[in-house]
GROMACS .gro file of C-alpha atoms in nm:
model
  458
    1UNK     CA    1  21.415  -1.880  23.292
    2UNK     CA    2  21.388  -1.552  23.104
    3UNK     CA    3  21.069  -1.367  23.029
    4UNK     CA    4  21.161  -1.396  22.662
    5UNK     CA    5  21.112  -1.773  22.675
    6UNK     CA    6  20.763  -1.735  22.827
    7UNK     CA    7  20.666  -1.479  22.565
    8UNK     CA    8  20.801  -1.699  22.286
    9UNK     CA    9  20.591  -1.986  22.418
   10UNK     CA   10  20.281  -1.766  22.394
   11UNK     CA   11  20.369  -1.671  22.036
   12UNK     CA   12  20.419  -2.030  21.923
   13UNK     CA   13  20.103  -2.150  22.101
   14UNK     CA   14  19.867  -1.884  21.965
   15UNK     CA   15  19.678  -2.117  21.731
   16UNK     CA   16  19.624  -2.377  22.003
   17UNK     CA   17  19.524  -2.106  22.253
   18UNK     CA   18  19.270  -1.969  22.006
   19UNK     CA   19  19.129  -2.318  21.963
   20UNK     CA   20  19.083  -2.355  22.337
   21UNK     CA   21  18.905  -2.019  22.348
   22UNK     CA   22  18.678  -2.136  22.066
   23UNK     CA   23  18.584  -2.444  22.271
   24UNK     CA   24  18.469  -2.217  22.554
   25UNK     CA   25  18.292  -1.977  22.318
   26UNK     CA   26  18.083  -2.263  22.178
   27UNK     CA   27  17.911  -2.307  22.516
   28UNK     CA   28  17.602  -2.079  22.529
   29UNK     CA   29  17.643  -1.976  22.894
   30UNK     CA   30  17.364  -1.714  22.904
   31UNK     CA   31  17.314  -1.658  23.276
   32UNK     CA   32  16.998  -1.446  23.271
   33UNK     CA   33  16.785  -1.708  23.088
   34UNK     CA   34  16.693  -2.019  23.294
   35UNK     CA   35  16.675  -2.219  22.971
   36UNK     CA   36  17.056  -2.204  22.957
   37UNK     CA   37  17.129  -2.303  23.317
   38UNK     CA   38  17.277  -2.637  23.214
   39UNK     CA   39  17.505  -2.461  22.965
   40UNK     CA   40  17.627  -2.219  23.231
   41UNK     CA   41  17.713  -2.518  23.450
   42UNK     CA   42  17.883  -2.684  23.152
   43UNK     CA   43  18.105  -2.377  23.103
   44UNK     CA   44  18.203  -2.385  23.471
   45UNK     CA   45  18.293  -2.754  23.443
   46UNK     CA   46  18.497  -2.685  23.128
   47UNK     CA   47  18.700  -2.415  23.301
   48UNK     CA   48  18.758  -2.623  23.612
   49UNK     CA   49  18.888  -2.912  23.400
   50UNK     CA   50  19.111  -2.680  23.199
   51UNK     CA   51  19.261  -2.530  23.513
   52UNK     CA   52  19.305  -2.873  23.672
   53UNK     CA   53  19.494  -2.985  23.363
   54UNK     CA   54  19.728  -2.688  23.420
   55UNK     CA   55  19.802  -2.811  23.771
   56UNK     CA   56  19.563  -2.586  23.960
   57UNK     CA   57  19.359  -2.719  24.249
   58UNK     CA   58  19.033  -2.627  24.077
   59UNK     CA   59  18.672  -2.681  24.177
   60UNK     CA   60  18.320  -2.578  24.083
   61UNK     CA   61  18.146  -2.417  24.380
   62UNK     CA   62  17.765  -2.420  24.397
   63UNK     CA   63  17.567  -2.110  24.491
   64UNK     CA   64  17.195  -2.032  24.510
   65UNK     CA   65  17.232  -1.931  24.145
   66UNK     CA   66  17.499  -2.023  23.894
   67UNK     CA   67  17.827  -2.178  24.014
   68UNK     CA   68  18.161  -2.013  24.081
   69UNK     CA   69  18.494  -2.161  23.976
   70UNK     CA   70  18.784  -2.131  24.220
   71UNK     CA   71  19.137  -2.254  24.148
   72UNK     CA   72  19.464  -2.227  24.339
   73UNK     CA   73  19.813  -2.266  24.196
   74UNK     CA   74  20.175  -2.160  24.232
   75UNK     CA   75  20.415  -2.169  24.525
   76UNK     CA   76  20.254  -2.154  24.868
   77UNK     CA   77  20.520  -1.913  24.993
   78UNK     CA   78  20.486  -1.677  24.698
   79UNK     CA   79  20.307  -1.343  24.685
   80UNK     CA   80  19.934  -1.409  24.663
   81UNK     CA   81  19.728  -1.253  24.383
   82UNK     CA   82  19.364  -1.307  24.289
   83UNK     CA   83  19.243  -1.303  23.927
   84UNK     CA   84  18.874  -1.244  23.855
   85UNK     CA   85  18.676  -1.296  23.535
   86UNK     CA   86  18.326  -1.405  23.441
   87UNK     CA   87  18.233  -1.689  23.208
   88UNK     CA   88  17.864  -1.607  23.157
   89UNK     CA   89  17.747  -1.405  22.858
   90UNK     CA   90  17.464  -1.178  22.748
   91UNK     CA   91  17.165  -1.304  22.545
   92UNK     CA   92  17.213  -1.290  22.168
   93UNK     CA   93  16.884  -1.125  22.065
   94UNK     CA   94  16.807  -1.002  21.804
   95UNK     CA   95  16.950  -1.312  21.642
   96UNK     CA   96  16.869  -1.198  21.287
   97UNK     CA   97  17.123  -0.916  21.315
   98UNK     CA   98  17.414  -1.158  21.360
   99UNK     CA   99  17.624  -1.235  21.054
  100UNK     CA  100  17.680  -1.591  21.183
  101UNK     CA  101  17.575  -1.826  21.463
  102UNK     CA  102  17.685  -1.639  21.781
  103UNK     CA  103  17.807  -1.966  21.937
  104UNK     CA  104  17.998  -2.083  21.630
  105UNK     CA  105  18.317  -1.878  21.669
  106UNK     CA  106  18.531  -1.794  21.370
  107UNK     CA  107  18.818  -1.566  21.275
  108UNK     CA  108  18.713  -1.299  21.027
  109UNK     CA  109  18.881  -1.009  20.851
  110UNK     CA  110  18.763  -0.665  20.962
  111UNK     CA  111  18.923  -0.349  20.828
  112UNK     CA  112  19.249  -0.530  20.761
  113UNK     CA  113  19.277  -0.706  21.095
  114UNK     CA  114  19.183  -1.050  21.226
  115UNK     CA  115  18.895  -1.064  21.474
  116UNK     CA  116  18.728  -1.345  21.667
  117UNK     CA  117  18.352  -1.328  21.611
  118UNK     CA  118  18.125  -1.484  21.877
  119UNK     CA  119  17.914  -1.397  22.179
  120UNK     CA  120  18.150  -1.364  22.476
  121UNK     CA  121  18.458  -1.318  22.257
  122UNK     CA  122  18.537  -0.988  22.427
  123UNK     CA  123  18.301  -0.991  22.728
  124UNK     CA  124  18.448  -1.180  22.901
  125UNK     CA  125  18.564  -1.521  22.781
  126UNK     CA  126  18.836  -1.393  22.552
  127UNK     CA  127  18.963  -1.162  22.823
  128UNK     CA  128  18.970  -1.420  23.103
  129UNK     CA  129  19.144  -1.672  22.877
  130UNK     CA  130  19.431  -1.428  22.823
  131UNK     CA  131  19.520  -1.479  23.188
  132UNK     CA  132  19.470  -1.855  23.176
  133UNK     CA  133  19.695  -1.879  22.871
  134UNK     CA  134  19.959  -1.662  23.040
  135UNK     CA  135  19.958  -1.908  23.331
  136UNK     CA  136  19.988  -2.194  23.081
  137UNK     CA  137  20.299  -2.039  22.926
  138UNK     CA  138  20.465  -1.988  23.264
  139UNK     CA  139  20.390  -2.347  23.364
  140UNK     CA  140  20.517  -2.483  23.032
  141UNK     CA  141  20.847  -2.294  23.049
  142UNK     CA  142  20.925  -2.303  23.422
  143UNK     CA  143  20.712  -2.582  23.566
  144UNK     CA  144  20.541  -2.341  23.805
  145UNK     CA  145  20.393  -1.994  23.840
  146UNK     CA  146  20.597  -1.694  23.954
  147UNK     CA  147  20.352  -1.623  24.237
  148UNK     CA  148  20.072  -1.784  24.430
  149UNK     CA  149  19.764  -1.743  24.211
  150UNK     CA  150  19.396  -1.782  24.292
  151UNK     CA  151  19.161  -1.773  23.993
  152UNK     CA  152  18.800  -1.680  24.069
  153UNK     CA  153  18.548  -1.702  23.785
  154UNK     CA  154  18.186  -1.595  23.821
  155UNK     CA  155  17.880  -1.721  23.633
  156UNK     CA  156  17.631  -1.444  23.712
  157UNK     CA  157  17.800  -1.116  23.618
  158UNK     CA  158  17.566  -1.055  23.326
  159UNK     CA  159  17.259  -1.118  23.544
  160UNK     CA  160  17.332  -0.889  23.839
  161UNK     CA  161  17.569  -1.108  24.044
  162UNK     CA  162  17.310  -1.203  24.311
  163UNK     CA  163  17.537  -1.472  24.460
  164UNK     CA  164  17.862  -1.275  24.450
  165UNK     CA  165  17.863  -1.090  24.782
  166UNK     CA  166  17.736  -1.388  24.988
  167UNK     CA  167  18.006  -1.604  24.825
  168UNK     CA  168  18.279  -1.348  24.894
  169UNK     CA  169  18.175  -1.321  25.258
  170UNK     CA  170  18.156  -1.696  25.305
  171UNK     CA  171  18.498  -1.753  25.143
  172UNK     CA  172  18.680  -1.435  25.239
  173UNK     CA  173  18.981  -1.600  25.399
  174UNK     CA  174  19.037  -1.824  25.099
  175UNK     CA  175  19.003  -1.548  24.840
  176UNK     CA  176  19.172  -1.254  25.009
  177UNK     CA  177  19.506  -1.174  24.850
  178UNK     CA  178  19.759  -0.894  24.812
  179UNK     CA  179  19.567  -0.751  24.517
  180UNK     CA  180  19.294  -0.853  24.271
  181UNK     CA  181  19.349  -0.852  23.895
  182UNK     CA  182  19.042  -0.796  23.677
  183UNK     CA  183  19.033  -0.834  23.298
  184UNK     CA  184  18.693  -0.695  23.199
  185UNK     CA  185  18.783  -0.352  23.061
  186UNK     CA  186  18.940  -0.218  22.742
  187UNK     CA  187  19.225  -0.027  22.585
  188UNK     CA  188  19.221   0.349  22.625
  189UNK     CA  189  19.281   0.393  22.252
  190UNK     CA  190  19.418   0.191  21.962
  191UNK     CA  191  19.744   0.038  22.084
  192UNK     CA  192  19.729   0.230  22.414
  193UNK     CA  193  19.651   0.021  22.725
  194UNK     CA  194  19.498   0.168  23.036
  195UNK     CA  195  19.478   0.063  23.399
  196UNK     CA  196  19.143   0.170  23.541
  197UNK     CA  197  19.197   0.318  23.885
  198UNK     CA  198  18.850   0.450  23.954
  199UNK     CA  199  18.502   0.335  23.864
  200UNK     CA  200  18.171   0.505  23.915
  201UNK     CA  201  17.900   0.351  24.130
  202UNK     CA  202  17.538   0.323  24.026
  203UNK     CA  203  17.203   0.413  24.181
  204UNK     CA  204  16.873   0.351  24.005
  205UNK     CA  205  16.525   0.484  24.086
  206UNK     CA  206  16.188   0.433  23.921
  207UNK     CA  207  15.938   0.713  23.992
  208UNK     CA  208  15.559   0.692  23.963
  209UNK     CA  209  15.350   1.007  24.001
  210UNK     CA  210  14.978   0.942  24.052
  211UNK     CA  211  14.706   1.205  24.016
  212UNK     CA  212  14.342   1.117  23.935
  213UNK     CA  213  14.220   0.769  24.017
  214UNK     CA  214  14.160   0.694  23.647
  215UNK     CA  215  14.255   0.826  23.303
  216UNK     CA  216  14.046   1.134  23.217
  217UNK     CA  217  13.895   1.287  22.903
  218UNK     CA  218  14.101   1.596  22.830
  219UNK     CA  219  13.796   1.785  22.702
  220UNK     CA  220  13.603   1.733  23.024
  221UNK     CA  221  13.891   1.763  23.270
  222UNK     CA  222  14.169   1.945  23.085
  223UNK     CA  223  14.265   2.268  23.262
  224UNK     CA  224  14.100   2.184  23.593
  225UNK     CA  225  14.263   1.847  23.672
  226UNK     CA  226  14.632   1.806  23.757
  227UNK     CA  227  14.820   1.610  23.491
  228UNK     CA  228  15.085   1.372  23.638
  229UNK     CA  229  15.300   1.399  23.324
  230UNK     CA  230  15.316   1.775  23.370
  231UNK     CA  231  15.423   1.726  23.732
  232UNK     CA  232  15.684   1.462  23.652
  233UNK     CA  233  15.842   1.651  23.364
  234UNK     CA  234  15.878   1.961  23.582
  235UNK     CA  235  16.060   1.754  23.847
  236UNK     CA  236  16.289   1.600  23.588
  237UNK     CA  237  16.362   1.938  23.432
  238UNK     CA  238  16.477   2.057  23.774
  239UNK     CA  239  16.742   1.785  23.800
  240UNK     CA  240  17.007   2.009  23.640
  241UNK     CA  241  17.077   2.378  23.638
  242UNK     CA  242  17.180   2.574  23.329
  243UNK     CA  243  17.547   2.474  23.382
  244UNK     CA  244  17.485   2.099  23.404
  245UNK     CA  245  17.514   2.074  23.782
  246UNK     CA  246  17.282   1.829  23.961
  247UNK     CA  247  17.034   2.008  24.186
  248UNK     CA  248  16.952   1.735  24.439
  249UNK     CA  249  17.051   1.872  24.784
  250UNK     CA  250  17.372   1.720  24.916
  251UNK     CA  251  17.449   1.550  24.585
  252UNK     CA  252  17.812   1.666  24.577
  253UNK     CA  253  17.883   1.604  24.945
  254UNK     CA  254  18.205   1.403  24.973
  255UNK     CA  255  18.302   1.446  24.607
  256UNK     CA  256  18.676   1.519  24.595
  257UNK     CA  257  18.867   1.710  24.331
  258UNK     CA  258  19.087   1.510  24.096
  259UNK     CA  259  19.450   1.496  24.223
  260UNK     CA  260  19.667   1.737  24.018
  261UNK     CA  261  19.909   1.467  23.900
  262UNK     CA  262  19.625   1.249  23.773
  263UNK     CA  263  19.452   1.544  23.610
  264UNK     CA  264  19.775   1.630  23.428
  265UNK     CA  265  19.809   1.271  23.304
  266UNK     CA  266  19.450   1.273  23.178
  267UNK     CA  267  19.504   1.608  23.004
  268UNK     CA  268  19.805   1.458  22.825
  269UNK     CA  269  19.594   1.176  22.679
  270UNK     CA  270  19.472   1.409  22.408
  271UNK     CA  271  19.102   1.334  22.454
  272UNK     CA  272  18.887   1.525  22.205
  273UNK     CA  273  18.531   1.560  22.339
  274UNK     CA  274  18.389   1.682  22.008
  275UNK     CA  275  18.542   1.389  21.821
  276UNK     CA  276  18.418   1.146  22.086
  277UNK     CA  277  18.065   1.284  22.057
  278UNK     CA  278  18.087   1.302  21.680
  279UNK     CA  279  18.095   0.922  21.662
  280UNK     CA  280  17.732   0.920  21.786
  281UNK     CA  281  17.608   1.222  21.591
  282UNK     CA  282  17.655   1.485  21.863
  283UNK     CA  283  17.879   1.791  21.879
  284UNK     CA  284  17.887   1.954  22.222
  285UNK     CA  285  17.949   1.824  22.579
  286UNK     CA  286  17.633   1.852  22.790
  287UNK     CA  287  17.771   1.788  23.139
  288UNK     CA  288  17.908   2.031  23.397
  289UNK     CA  289  18.045   2.313  23.186
  290UNK     CA  290  18.338   2.377  23.422
  291UNK     CA  291  18.483   2.026  23.372
  292UNK     CA  292  18.689   1.857  23.099
  293UNK     CA  293  18.542   1.579  22.890
  294UNK     CA  294  18.737   1.305  23.068
  295UNK     CA  295  18.635   1.442  23.407
  296UNK     CA  296  18.271   1.429  23.296
  297UNK     CA  297  18.286   1.059  23.211
  298UNK     CA  298  18.547   0.933  23.459
  299UNK     CA  299  18.548   1.133  23.780
  300UNK     CA  300  18.227   1.334  23.811
  301UNK     CA  301  17.886   1.208  23.927
  302UNK     CA  302  17.586   1.224  23.696
  303UNK     CA  303  17.208   1.216  23.695
  304UNK     CA  304  17.040   1.082  23.383
  305UNK     CA  305  16.679   1.018  23.278
  306UNK     CA  306  16.673   0.673  23.119
  307UNK     CA  307  16.306   0.640  23.036
  308UNK     CA  308  15.977   0.826  23.069
  309UNK     CA  309  15.621   0.722  22.988
  310UNK     CA  310  15.256   0.784  23.068
  311UNK     CA  311  14.919   0.826  22.901
  312UNK     CA  312  14.858   0.702  22.550
  313UNK     CA  313  15.169   0.618  22.346
  314UNK     CA  314  15.023   0.396  22.073
  315UNK     CA  315  14.956   0.472  21.710
  316UNK     CA  316  14.727   0.761  21.629
  317UNK     CA  317  14.602   0.996  21.897
  318UNK     CA  318  14.402   0.971  22.219
  319UNK     CA  319  14.313   1.286  22.414
  320UNK     CA  320  14.363   1.149  22.762
  321UNK     CA  321  14.490   1.290  23.091
  322UNK     CA  322  14.674   0.995  23.245
  323UNK     CA  323  14.626   0.869  23.598
  324UNK     CA  324  14.998   0.802  23.628
  325UNK     CA  325  15.333   0.908  23.484
  326UNK     CA  326  15.658   0.715  23.520
  327UNK     CA  327  16.030   0.769  23.480
  328UNK     CA  328  16.353   0.581  23.536
  329UNK     CA  329  16.645   0.785  23.666
  330UNK     CA  330  17.001   0.665  23.724
  331UNK     CA  331  17.295   0.823  23.901
  332UNK     CA  332  17.658   0.741  23.831
  333UNK     CA  333  17.843   0.801  24.156
  334UNK     CA  334  18.205   0.870  24.247
  335UNK     CA  335  18.413   0.796  24.555
  336UNK     CA  336  18.285   0.976  24.864
  337UNK     CA  337  17.917   0.945  24.773
  338UNK     CA  338  17.693   0.710  24.970
  339UNK     CA  339  17.428   0.564  24.737
  340UNK     CA  340  17.185   0.495  25.021
  341UNK     CA  341  17.206   0.851  25.154
  342UNK     CA  342  17.161   0.986  24.802
  343UNK     CA  343  16.857   0.766  24.746
  344UNK     CA  344  16.684   0.922  25.045
  345UNK     CA  345  16.793   1.273  24.945
  346UNK     CA  346  16.658   1.227  24.594
  347UNK     CA  347  16.326   1.088  24.715
  348UNK     CA  348  16.282   1.371  24.965
  349UNK     CA  349  16.361   1.624  24.692
  350UNK     CA  350  16.099   1.473  24.460
  351UNK     CA  351  15.835   1.449  24.734
  352UNK     CA  352  15.878   1.816  24.819
  353UNK     CA  353  15.785   1.907  24.460
  354UNK     CA  354  15.454   1.722  24.460
  355UNK     CA  355  15.149   1.953  24.431
  356UNK     CA  356  14.813   1.893  24.592
  357UNK     CA  357  14.623   1.597  24.443
  358UNK     CA  358  14.942   1.415  24.341
  359UNK     CA  359  15.153   1.164  24.525
  360UNK     CA  360  15.469   0.982  24.429
  361UNK     CA  361  15.601   0.630  24.486
  362UNK     CA  362  15.946   0.486  24.422
  363UNK     CA  363  16.110   0.158  24.333
  364UNK     CA  364  16.484   0.123  24.385
  365UNK     CA  365  16.704  -0.050  24.130
  366UNK     CA  366  17.049  -0.117  24.273
  367UNK     CA  367  17.279   0.093  24.490
  368UNK     CA  368  17.649   0.021  24.441
  369UNK     CA  369  17.924   0.259  24.556
  370UNK     CA  370  18.210   0.387  24.344
  371UNK     CA  371  18.562   0.246  24.364
  372UNK     CA  372  18.891   0.431  24.380
  373UNK     CA  373  19.215   0.233  24.388
  374UNK     CA  374  19.528   0.316  24.584
  375UNK     CA  375  19.780   0.348  24.304
  376UNK     CA  376  20.064   0.392  24.554
  377UNK     CA  377  20.064   0.010  24.573
  378UNK     CA  378  20.378  -0.087  24.376
  379UNK     CA  379  20.181  -0.337  24.165
  380UNK     CA  380  20.016  -0.051  23.978
  381UNK     CA  381  20.336   0.106  23.848
  382UNK     CA  382  20.484  -0.240  23.781
  383UNK     CA  383  20.180  -0.332  23.572
  384UNK     CA  384  20.186   0.003  23.390
  385UNK     CA  385  20.547  -0.056  23.287
  386UNK     CA  386  20.472  -0.416  23.185
  387UNK     CA  387  20.185  -0.303  22.963
  388UNK     CA  388  20.394  -0.021  22.816
  389UNK     CA  389  20.660  -0.276  22.721
  390UNK     CA  390  20.406  -0.486  22.531
  391UNK     CA  391  20.189  -0.232  22.348
  392UNK     CA  392  20.284   0.043  22.099
  393UNK     CA  393  20.161   0.322  22.328
  394UNK     CA  394  20.259   0.395  22.687
  395UNK     CA  395  20.004   0.270  22.939
  396UNK     CA  396  19.816   0.524  23.150
  397UNK     CA  397  19.616   0.527  23.470
  398UNK     CA  398  19.263   0.603  23.357
  399UNK     CA  399  18.910   0.622  23.491
  400UNK     CA  400  18.606   0.422  23.399
  401UNK     CA  401  18.270   0.584  23.338
  402UNK     CA  402  18.080   0.262  23.395
  403UNK     CA  403  18.040   0.044  23.699
  404UNK     CA  404  18.212  -0.287  23.773
  405UNK     CA  405  18.065  -0.367  24.116
  406UNK     CA  406  18.300  -0.658  24.186
  407UNK     CA  407  18.592  -0.414  24.215
  408UNK     CA  408  18.408  -0.233  24.491
  409UNK     CA  409  18.315  -0.558  24.663
  410UNK     CA  410  18.678  -0.669  24.664
  411UNK     CA  411  18.755  -0.346  24.847
  412UNK     CA  412  18.467  -0.355  25.097
  413UNK     CA  413  18.439  -0.731  25.158
  414UNK     CA  414  18.795  -0.857  25.102
  415UNK     CA  415  18.971  -0.528  25.191
  416UNK     CA  416  19.198  -0.524  24.888
  417UNK     CA  417  19.237  -0.306  24.582
  418UNK     CA  418  19.174  -0.425  24.229
  419UNK     CA  419  19.397  -0.366  23.929
  420UNK     CA  420  19.177  -0.350  23.618
  421UNK     CA  421  19.351  -0.403  23.286
  422UNK     CA  422  19.166  -0.521  22.978
  423UNK     CA  423  19.221  -0.537  22.606
  424UNK     CA  424  18.880  -0.482  22.451
  425UNK     CA  425  18.806  -0.208  22.200
  426UNK     CA  426  18.521   0.038  22.170
  427UNK     CA  427  18.396  -0.133  21.855
  428UNK     CA  428  18.385  -0.484  22.005
  429UNK     CA  429  18.004  -0.463  22.016
  430UNK     CA  430  17.976  -0.632  22.354
  431UNK     CA  431  17.613  -0.695  22.452
  432UNK     CA  432  17.520  -0.642  22.085
  433UNK     CA  433  17.499  -0.857  21.773
  434UNK     CA  434  17.828  -0.953  21.605
  435UNK     CA  435  18.045  -0.919  21.916
  436UNK     CA  436  18.413  -0.956  21.834
  437UNK     CA  437  18.757  -0.956  21.994
  438UNK     CA  438  19.069  -0.863  21.801
  439UNK     CA  439  19.307  -1.157  21.764
  440UNK     CA  440  19.590  -0.912  21.833
  441UNK     CA  441  19.421  -0.815  22.162
  442UNK     CA  442  19.398  -1.182  22.259
  443UNK     CA  443  19.765  -1.233  22.171
  444UNK     CA  444  19.906  -0.915  22.326
  445UNK     CA  445  19.672  -0.949  22.623
  446UNK     CA  446  19.815  -1.292  22.700
  447UNK     CA  447  20.170  -1.158  22.672
  448UNK     CA  448  20.071  -0.862  22.893
  449UNK     CA  449  19.950  -1.086  23.176
  450UNK     CA  450  20.263  -1.298  23.143
  451UNK     CA  451  20.474  -0.987  23.197
  452UNK     CA  452  20.260  -0.876  23.491
  453UNK     CA  453  20.275  -1.222  23.648
  454UNK     CA  454  20.652  -1.206  23.624
  455UNK     CA  455  20.645  -0.879  23.816
  456UNK     CA  456  20.491  -1.060  24.114
  457UNK     CA  457  20.779  -1.308  24.142
  458UNK     CA  458  20.900  -1.318  24.502
   0.00000   0.00000   0.00000
């Protein structure tokens, strides 16, 4: 059976496939809000039934939180691949900013193209259904799948994945495969697909500097009493030098230079930093001044201040010296950096800057390592060629500035690389009101996975 027949099946079934996606989008599977727990379970049941109807051995697996869905299909003697997606979604607040009910999906016209409007349309229900529909087309045309496929769908990705690692460890033998496929990313540019081969890790710290045992009148104590906001802002100002380099001791230990061949490929992507920043009202890159724009957001570690507060911040004015000052600081990490070592280095660095009469306390918020994939695995070049055959632009190996912890867990827990290919766009407004997914992305994405699945045929 030719690939053309499978692709033609996808084309002719697009309306029905969109209808099935709409059925899933109507389920408000908001994982972070306990009020929606039953709906999250309902989405898991829906997916398990859908996969069972396709001939998969599918089941809903309970966890201490929301359930996982695991399904097995295809020839037992075929090459084994694992597909991961998540069926939970973000909350919809503020609801008044939506143009329609977020769980009443519809196709709308936007700038001359058709888009699917609903919460979860892009992140990640629309994306995961591209793979399911690709499997459907293969089954319909050939009666089977070209490889042994395990589908693993999570219900807690949008709420921190507390059950993920315990589940992976408990089911490692069942889930481990040749490679993992993840569809939770986006196109590099309009019509240009990308395969993400490296993702940054994430480390979060909340800092509290305490000085006097109570808030003080600035007329009585100003000048003689140490102000915690003054102390904290000096520490935060010391995070970077004049060239954008992070000043925490040992921060760059283990950070490798970008391989020349990958750097050349990135340089050929034509990234315009000024244009990128112009979309948010900025003009000039503010990172390490000896790095390109793509290096800054894909392959270099960062330190960022995400919030700072203390004293009186209400309306009007109050002349107070605060007892405490607070800040939230996050670090995006790259391969070679140990988040736990960096946490201790950062805390030591802050402590050493405390003056007399001030002390500091910390609260950690996550510590996930970066991921770097081994693109010498033949699946990566096969997938790049398959994507290039489907989309107008040639696919590229790219980096990801954000963090997708599951890719790292597949590497550390299941000892396999992950191939991340997604079809979202920068303007999909994921996590925001009026989330959308281009109908063309849903269509081409399904065809893309069908081509990639064919590449795994034994």
